[in-house]
XYZ file of C-alpha atoms in Angstrom:
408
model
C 90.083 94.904 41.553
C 89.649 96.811 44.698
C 92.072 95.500 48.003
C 90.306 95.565 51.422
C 92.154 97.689 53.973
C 92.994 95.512 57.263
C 92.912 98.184 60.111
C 95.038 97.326 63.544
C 93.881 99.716 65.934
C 95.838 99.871 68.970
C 98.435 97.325 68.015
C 99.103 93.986 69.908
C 99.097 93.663 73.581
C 100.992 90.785 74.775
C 99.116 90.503 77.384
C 95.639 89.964 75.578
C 97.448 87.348 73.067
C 99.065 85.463 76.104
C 95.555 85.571 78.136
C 95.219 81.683 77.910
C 98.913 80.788 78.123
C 98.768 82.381 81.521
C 95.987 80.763 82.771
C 97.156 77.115 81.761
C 100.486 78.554 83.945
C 98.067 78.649 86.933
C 96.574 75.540 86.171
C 99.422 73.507 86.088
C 101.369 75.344 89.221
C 104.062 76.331 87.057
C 105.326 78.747 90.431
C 106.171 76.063 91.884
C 109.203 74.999 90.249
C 111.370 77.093 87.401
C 110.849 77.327 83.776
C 113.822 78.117 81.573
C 112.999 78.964 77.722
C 116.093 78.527 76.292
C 115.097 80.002 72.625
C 112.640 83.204 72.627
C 113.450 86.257 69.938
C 113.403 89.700 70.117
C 112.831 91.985 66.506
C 116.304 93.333 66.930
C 115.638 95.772 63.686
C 113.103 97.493 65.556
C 115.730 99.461 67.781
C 117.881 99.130 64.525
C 118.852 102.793 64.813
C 120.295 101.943 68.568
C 121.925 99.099 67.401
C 123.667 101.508 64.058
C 125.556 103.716 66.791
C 127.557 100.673 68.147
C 129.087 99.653 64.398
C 132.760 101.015 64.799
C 133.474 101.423 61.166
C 132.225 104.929 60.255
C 131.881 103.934 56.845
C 129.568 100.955 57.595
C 127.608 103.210 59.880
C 127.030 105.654 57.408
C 125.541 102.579 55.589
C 123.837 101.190 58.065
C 121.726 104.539 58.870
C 121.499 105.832 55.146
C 119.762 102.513 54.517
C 117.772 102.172 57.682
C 114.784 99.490 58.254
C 111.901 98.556 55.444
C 109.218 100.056 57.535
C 106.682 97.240 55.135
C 109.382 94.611 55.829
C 111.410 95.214 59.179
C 114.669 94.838 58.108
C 117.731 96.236 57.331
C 119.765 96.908 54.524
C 122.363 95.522 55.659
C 120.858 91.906 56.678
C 120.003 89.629 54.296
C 115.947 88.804 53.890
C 114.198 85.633 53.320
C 111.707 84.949 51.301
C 108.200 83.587 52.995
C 105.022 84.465 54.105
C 105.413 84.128 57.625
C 102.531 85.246 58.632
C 100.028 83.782 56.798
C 98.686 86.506 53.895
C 98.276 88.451 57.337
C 96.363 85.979 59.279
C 98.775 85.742 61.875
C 97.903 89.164 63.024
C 100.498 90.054 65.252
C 103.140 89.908 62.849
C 102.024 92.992 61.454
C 100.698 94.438 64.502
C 104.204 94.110 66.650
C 106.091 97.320 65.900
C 103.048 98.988 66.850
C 102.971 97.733 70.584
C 103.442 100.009 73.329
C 105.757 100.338 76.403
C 104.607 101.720 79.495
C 106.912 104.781 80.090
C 111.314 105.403 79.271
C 112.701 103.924 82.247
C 112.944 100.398 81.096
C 113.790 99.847 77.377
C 110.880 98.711 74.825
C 112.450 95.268 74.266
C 113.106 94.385 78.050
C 109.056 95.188 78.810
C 108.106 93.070 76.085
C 110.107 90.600 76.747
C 108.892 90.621 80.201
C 105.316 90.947 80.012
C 105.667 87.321 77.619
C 107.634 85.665 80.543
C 105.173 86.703 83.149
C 102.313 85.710 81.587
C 103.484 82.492 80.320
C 105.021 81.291 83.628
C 109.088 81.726 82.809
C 111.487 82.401 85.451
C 114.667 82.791 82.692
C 114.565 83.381 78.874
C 117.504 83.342 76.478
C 116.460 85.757 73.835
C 118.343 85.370 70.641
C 117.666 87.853 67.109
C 115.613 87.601 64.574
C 116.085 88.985 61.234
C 120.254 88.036 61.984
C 119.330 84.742 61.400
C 120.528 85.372 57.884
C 123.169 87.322 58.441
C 125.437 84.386 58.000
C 124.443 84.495 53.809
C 125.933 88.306 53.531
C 128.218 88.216 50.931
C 130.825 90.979 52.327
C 131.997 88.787 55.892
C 132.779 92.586 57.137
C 129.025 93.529 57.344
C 128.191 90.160 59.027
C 131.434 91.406 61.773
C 130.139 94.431 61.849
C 126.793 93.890 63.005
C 127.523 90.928 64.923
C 129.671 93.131 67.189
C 127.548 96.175 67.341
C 124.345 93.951 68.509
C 126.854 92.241 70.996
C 127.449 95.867 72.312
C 124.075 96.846 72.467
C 122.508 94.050 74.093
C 124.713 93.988 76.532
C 124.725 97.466 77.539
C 121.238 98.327 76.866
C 119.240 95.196 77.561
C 120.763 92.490 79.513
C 122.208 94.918 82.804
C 117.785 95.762 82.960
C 117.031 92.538 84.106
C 119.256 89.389 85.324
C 116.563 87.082 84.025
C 116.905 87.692 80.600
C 119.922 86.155 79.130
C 121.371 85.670 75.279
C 123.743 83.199 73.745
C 125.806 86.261 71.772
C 125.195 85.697 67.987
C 129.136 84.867 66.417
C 130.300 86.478 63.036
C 131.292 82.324 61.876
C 132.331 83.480 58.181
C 135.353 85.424 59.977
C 136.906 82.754 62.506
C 139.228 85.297 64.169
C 136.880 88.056 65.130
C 134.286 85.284 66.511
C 137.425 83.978 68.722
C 137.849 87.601 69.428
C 134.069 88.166 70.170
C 134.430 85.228 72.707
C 137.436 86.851 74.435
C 135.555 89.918 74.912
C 132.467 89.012 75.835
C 132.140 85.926 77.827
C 132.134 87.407 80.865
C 129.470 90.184 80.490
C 126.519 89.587 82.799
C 123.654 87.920 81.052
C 125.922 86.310 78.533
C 125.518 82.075 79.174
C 126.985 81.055 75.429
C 127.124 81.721 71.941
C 125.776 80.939 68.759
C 126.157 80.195 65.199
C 123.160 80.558 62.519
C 123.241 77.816 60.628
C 122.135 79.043 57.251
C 125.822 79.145 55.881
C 128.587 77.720 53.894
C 131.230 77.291 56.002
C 132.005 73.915 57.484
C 131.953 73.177 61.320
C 135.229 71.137 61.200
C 137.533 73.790 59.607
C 140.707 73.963 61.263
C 140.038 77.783 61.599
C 137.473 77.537 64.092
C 139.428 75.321 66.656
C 140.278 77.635 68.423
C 136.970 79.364 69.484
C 135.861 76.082 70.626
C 138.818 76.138 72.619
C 138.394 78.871 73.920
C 134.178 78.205 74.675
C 135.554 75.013 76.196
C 137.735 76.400 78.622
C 135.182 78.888 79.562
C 132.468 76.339 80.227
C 130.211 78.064 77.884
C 127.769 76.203 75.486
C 127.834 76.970 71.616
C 124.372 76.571 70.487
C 123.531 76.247 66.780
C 120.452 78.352 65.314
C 118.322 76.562 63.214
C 116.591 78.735 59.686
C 115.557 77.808 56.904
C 116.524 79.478 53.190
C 114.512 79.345 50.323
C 117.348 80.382 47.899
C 119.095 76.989 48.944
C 119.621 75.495 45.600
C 117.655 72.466 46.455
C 114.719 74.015 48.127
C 114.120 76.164 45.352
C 112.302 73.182 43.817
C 109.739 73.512 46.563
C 106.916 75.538 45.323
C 104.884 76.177 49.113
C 106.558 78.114 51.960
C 105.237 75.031 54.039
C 107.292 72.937 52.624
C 110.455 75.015 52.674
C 109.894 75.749 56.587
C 109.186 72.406 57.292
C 112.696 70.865 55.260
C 114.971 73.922 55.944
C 115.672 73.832 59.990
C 116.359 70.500 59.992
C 118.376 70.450 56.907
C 121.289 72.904 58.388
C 121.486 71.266 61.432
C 121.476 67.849 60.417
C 124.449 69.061 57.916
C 126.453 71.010 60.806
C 125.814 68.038 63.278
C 127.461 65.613 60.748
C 130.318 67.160 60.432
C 130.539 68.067 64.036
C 130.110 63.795 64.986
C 132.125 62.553 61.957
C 135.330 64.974 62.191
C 135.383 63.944 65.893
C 134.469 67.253 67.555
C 133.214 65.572 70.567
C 136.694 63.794 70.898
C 138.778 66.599 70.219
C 136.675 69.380 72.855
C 134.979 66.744 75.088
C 134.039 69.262 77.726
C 132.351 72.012 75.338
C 128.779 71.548 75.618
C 127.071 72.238 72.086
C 123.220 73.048 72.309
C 120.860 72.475 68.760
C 118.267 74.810 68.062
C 114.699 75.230 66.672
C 115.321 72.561 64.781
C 112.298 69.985 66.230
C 112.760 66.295 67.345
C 111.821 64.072 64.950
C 115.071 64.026 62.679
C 117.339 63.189 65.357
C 116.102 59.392 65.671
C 116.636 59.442 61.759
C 120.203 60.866 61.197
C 121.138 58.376 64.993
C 120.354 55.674 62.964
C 121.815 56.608 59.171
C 125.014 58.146 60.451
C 125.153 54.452 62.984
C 124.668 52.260 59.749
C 127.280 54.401 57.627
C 129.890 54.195 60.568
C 129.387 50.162 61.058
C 130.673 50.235 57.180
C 132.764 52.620 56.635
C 134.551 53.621 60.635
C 137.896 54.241 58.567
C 136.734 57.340 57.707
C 136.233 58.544 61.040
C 138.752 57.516 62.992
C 138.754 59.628 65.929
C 135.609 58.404 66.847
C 135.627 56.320 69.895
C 131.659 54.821 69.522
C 128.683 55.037 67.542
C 127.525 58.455 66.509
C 124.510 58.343 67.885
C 125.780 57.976 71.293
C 127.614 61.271 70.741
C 124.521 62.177 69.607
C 122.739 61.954 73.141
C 125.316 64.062 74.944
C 124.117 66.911 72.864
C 121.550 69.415 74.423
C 118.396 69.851 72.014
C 116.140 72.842 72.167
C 112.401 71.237 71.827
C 110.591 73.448 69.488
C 109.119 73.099 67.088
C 107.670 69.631 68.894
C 106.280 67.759 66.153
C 102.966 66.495 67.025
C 102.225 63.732 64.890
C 98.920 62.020 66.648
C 100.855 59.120 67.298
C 102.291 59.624 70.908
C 104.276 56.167 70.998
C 106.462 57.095 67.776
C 107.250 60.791 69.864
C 107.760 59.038 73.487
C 110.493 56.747 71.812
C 112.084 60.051 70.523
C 112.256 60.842 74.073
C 113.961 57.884 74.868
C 116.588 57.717 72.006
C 117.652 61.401 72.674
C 117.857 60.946 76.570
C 115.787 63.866 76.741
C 115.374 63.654 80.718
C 118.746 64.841 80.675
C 118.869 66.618 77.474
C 116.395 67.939 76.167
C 115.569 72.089 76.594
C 112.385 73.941 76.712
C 111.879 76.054 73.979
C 108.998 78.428 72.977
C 110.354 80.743 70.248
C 108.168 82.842 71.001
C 106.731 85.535 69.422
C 107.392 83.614 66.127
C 104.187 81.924 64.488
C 104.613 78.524 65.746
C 105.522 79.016 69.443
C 104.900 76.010 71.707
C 104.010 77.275 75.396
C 105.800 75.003 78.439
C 102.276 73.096 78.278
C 103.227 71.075 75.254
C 106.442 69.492 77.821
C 104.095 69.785 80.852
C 100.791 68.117 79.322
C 103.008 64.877 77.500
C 101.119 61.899 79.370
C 104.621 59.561 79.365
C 106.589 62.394 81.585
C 106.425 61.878 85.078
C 106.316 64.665 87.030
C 110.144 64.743 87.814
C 111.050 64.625 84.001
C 108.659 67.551 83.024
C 110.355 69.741 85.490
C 113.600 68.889 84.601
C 112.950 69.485 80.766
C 111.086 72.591 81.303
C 114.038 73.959 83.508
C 116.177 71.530 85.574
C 118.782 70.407 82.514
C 118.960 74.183 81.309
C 119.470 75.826 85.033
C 122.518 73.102 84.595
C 123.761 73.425 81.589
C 123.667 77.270 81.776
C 124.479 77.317 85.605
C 121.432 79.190 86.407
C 120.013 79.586 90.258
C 117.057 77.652 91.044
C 114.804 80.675 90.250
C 112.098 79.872 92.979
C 113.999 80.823 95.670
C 113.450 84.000 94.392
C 109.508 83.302 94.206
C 106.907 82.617 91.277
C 107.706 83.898 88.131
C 107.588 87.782 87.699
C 107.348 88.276 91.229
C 110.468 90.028 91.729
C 109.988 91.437 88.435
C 108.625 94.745 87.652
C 105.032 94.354 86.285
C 104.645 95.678 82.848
């Protein structure tokens, strides 16, 4: 059998694949109000061998650049992969055509230019990048790799990325399997420019309500930062490996983890016992949030004795969370998503979201072209509740997006 050779010339310009995206940002006058995408990604493996020089253990640097980055795969040795076809037997072209995109000169870092050229041509005034192939560093099985890494990307993001451009922010990735150097990871970072919160990947065993981890949500809640939880999906889960399609894994495993955290977070009275921390969920869609409002509602009319620090109904704890909106399931029935909107309060709480460059990014249109949003509510989805939440300035008094940024 002979296999035909795929050839990628150049590589991917972002600016070529966003063509359309920016247009539709003309057409719809996104410069005239701000767009916040509160969950875009960066391949943090591709400057892998920046990010080895920050690990502080010399033995777990020595690891980390004997075993390097797959150059087939993208990651690391020392971060767990998933299994998946992402990309689509190579359809998705630009998953294998990423690495190979260039930046225009050595003044500004590769990731920052990237990241800016998708901002400008999509219309976004702020973007909170988070990492990619970390997502699974929460399954390592020695917690001192996950520590490791977690603090050496904390490092290197915020001394090599962030301080390039105040409109790129992160919610710093926490090391959850070690509850005392997360707390630690708070104390020492919360105040570095360009950090607004942190986050916890959500493919893991530990549970939310531990008594260990009280104290970092102290310690978020007296900050007034948000702790956002990452949505992924595993296909070693022991009850997804009876799915046989990767579409069927993806579409199960976000919402899985988060409706699993979130119930533990409502039930074991979180909300009561750290009523000011703000706690953001992730790439996780829409659609099973009306579902677990209504299960967790019945279960806690018949059973409230076993959650007795709640003070009402679940699902009303359930609409002071923040939700990021993608992916935003589009179903073809616009009622049954328009009453998701209304049981999530999503005027006030729900968050813009693109994940881009992942396969199934959804561009500010998919908020901005809804036909039940009034003008009003697609602002403050698309930026409003996250310039809150996050405390960001009101970015058009700055100008249209990527004005005061350098072009790239």
């Amino acid at each position: 059998m002979t296999l035909r050779s795929v050839e990628v010339g150049e590589g991917l310009d972002t600016r070529e694949l966003l063509a359309h995206a920016s247009r539709q940002a003309e057409d719809r006058g996104y410069s005239n109000f701000t767009i916040v995408d509160v969950d875009s990604h960066h391949y943090e493996t591709e400057s892998w061998a920046e990010i080895a020089k920050y690990i502080e253990s010399p033995i777990i640097r020595h690891l980390a650049g004997a075993g390097g980055v797959s150059k087939l795969t993208g990651q690391s040795s020392l971060i767990p992969s998933q299994i998946g076809n992402q990309d689509l037997a190579g359809r998705i072209s630009r998953y294998r055509m990423r690495s190979l995109e260039k930046a225009e000169g050595k003044d500004v870092h590769r990731d920052v230019q990237l990241i800016r050229r998708a901002m400008s041509m999509m219309g976004i005034d702020y973007t909170i990048i988070f990492p990619t192939p970390m997502l699974n560093l929460g399954m390592h099985p020695q917690v001192e790799m996950e520590v490791a890494v977690a603090r050496a990307y904390a490092r290197w993001i915020t001394e090599e990325i962030l301080p390039a451009d105040p409109t790129i922010k992160t919610m710093l990735y926490l090391p959850f399997n070690d509850p005392e150097a997360s707390l630690k990871l708070v104390e020492e970072f919360a105040d570095r420019p360009g950090v607004v919160g942190f986050m916890v990947t959500t493919v893991r065993y530990r549970p939310v309500h531990h008594n260990s981890y009280m104290k970092i949500y102290a310690a978020l809640e007296e900050r007034g930062l948000p702790l956002g939880f990452h949505a992924a999906y595993s296909w070693q889960e022991r009850a997804m490996e009876q799915l046989n399609k990767f579409i069927s894994v993806h579409a199960l495993g976000f919402p899985f983890y988060n409706m699993i955290h979130l119930t533990n977070w409502v039930i074991n009275g979180l909300p009561e016992r750290f009523p000011a921390l703000k706690v953001v969920w992730i790439e996780s869609g829409l659609a099973w949030i009306p579902f677990l409002m209504q299960r967790l509602d019945n279960e806690y009319m018949m059973r409230s004795s076993e959650a007795p620090l709640l003070q009402k109904r679940p699902s009303e704890y359930m609409r002071d969370f923040y939700y990021s909106s993608q992916p935003m399931e589009q179903t073809g029935n616009m009622e049954v998503l328009k009453m998701t909107f209304e049981m999530i309060d999503a005027e006030n709480r729900l968050l813009y979201s693109s994940d881009y460059p992942h396969w199934d990014f959804d561009l500010p249109s998919v908020i901005y072209d809804l036909p039940f949003l009034d003008e009003r509510v697609k602002r403050r989805i698309l930026g409003g509740n996250a310039c809150e939440l996050f405390g960001l300035e009101d970015a058009k008094t700055r100008g249209p997006a990527g004005e005061n940024r350098e072009r790239v």
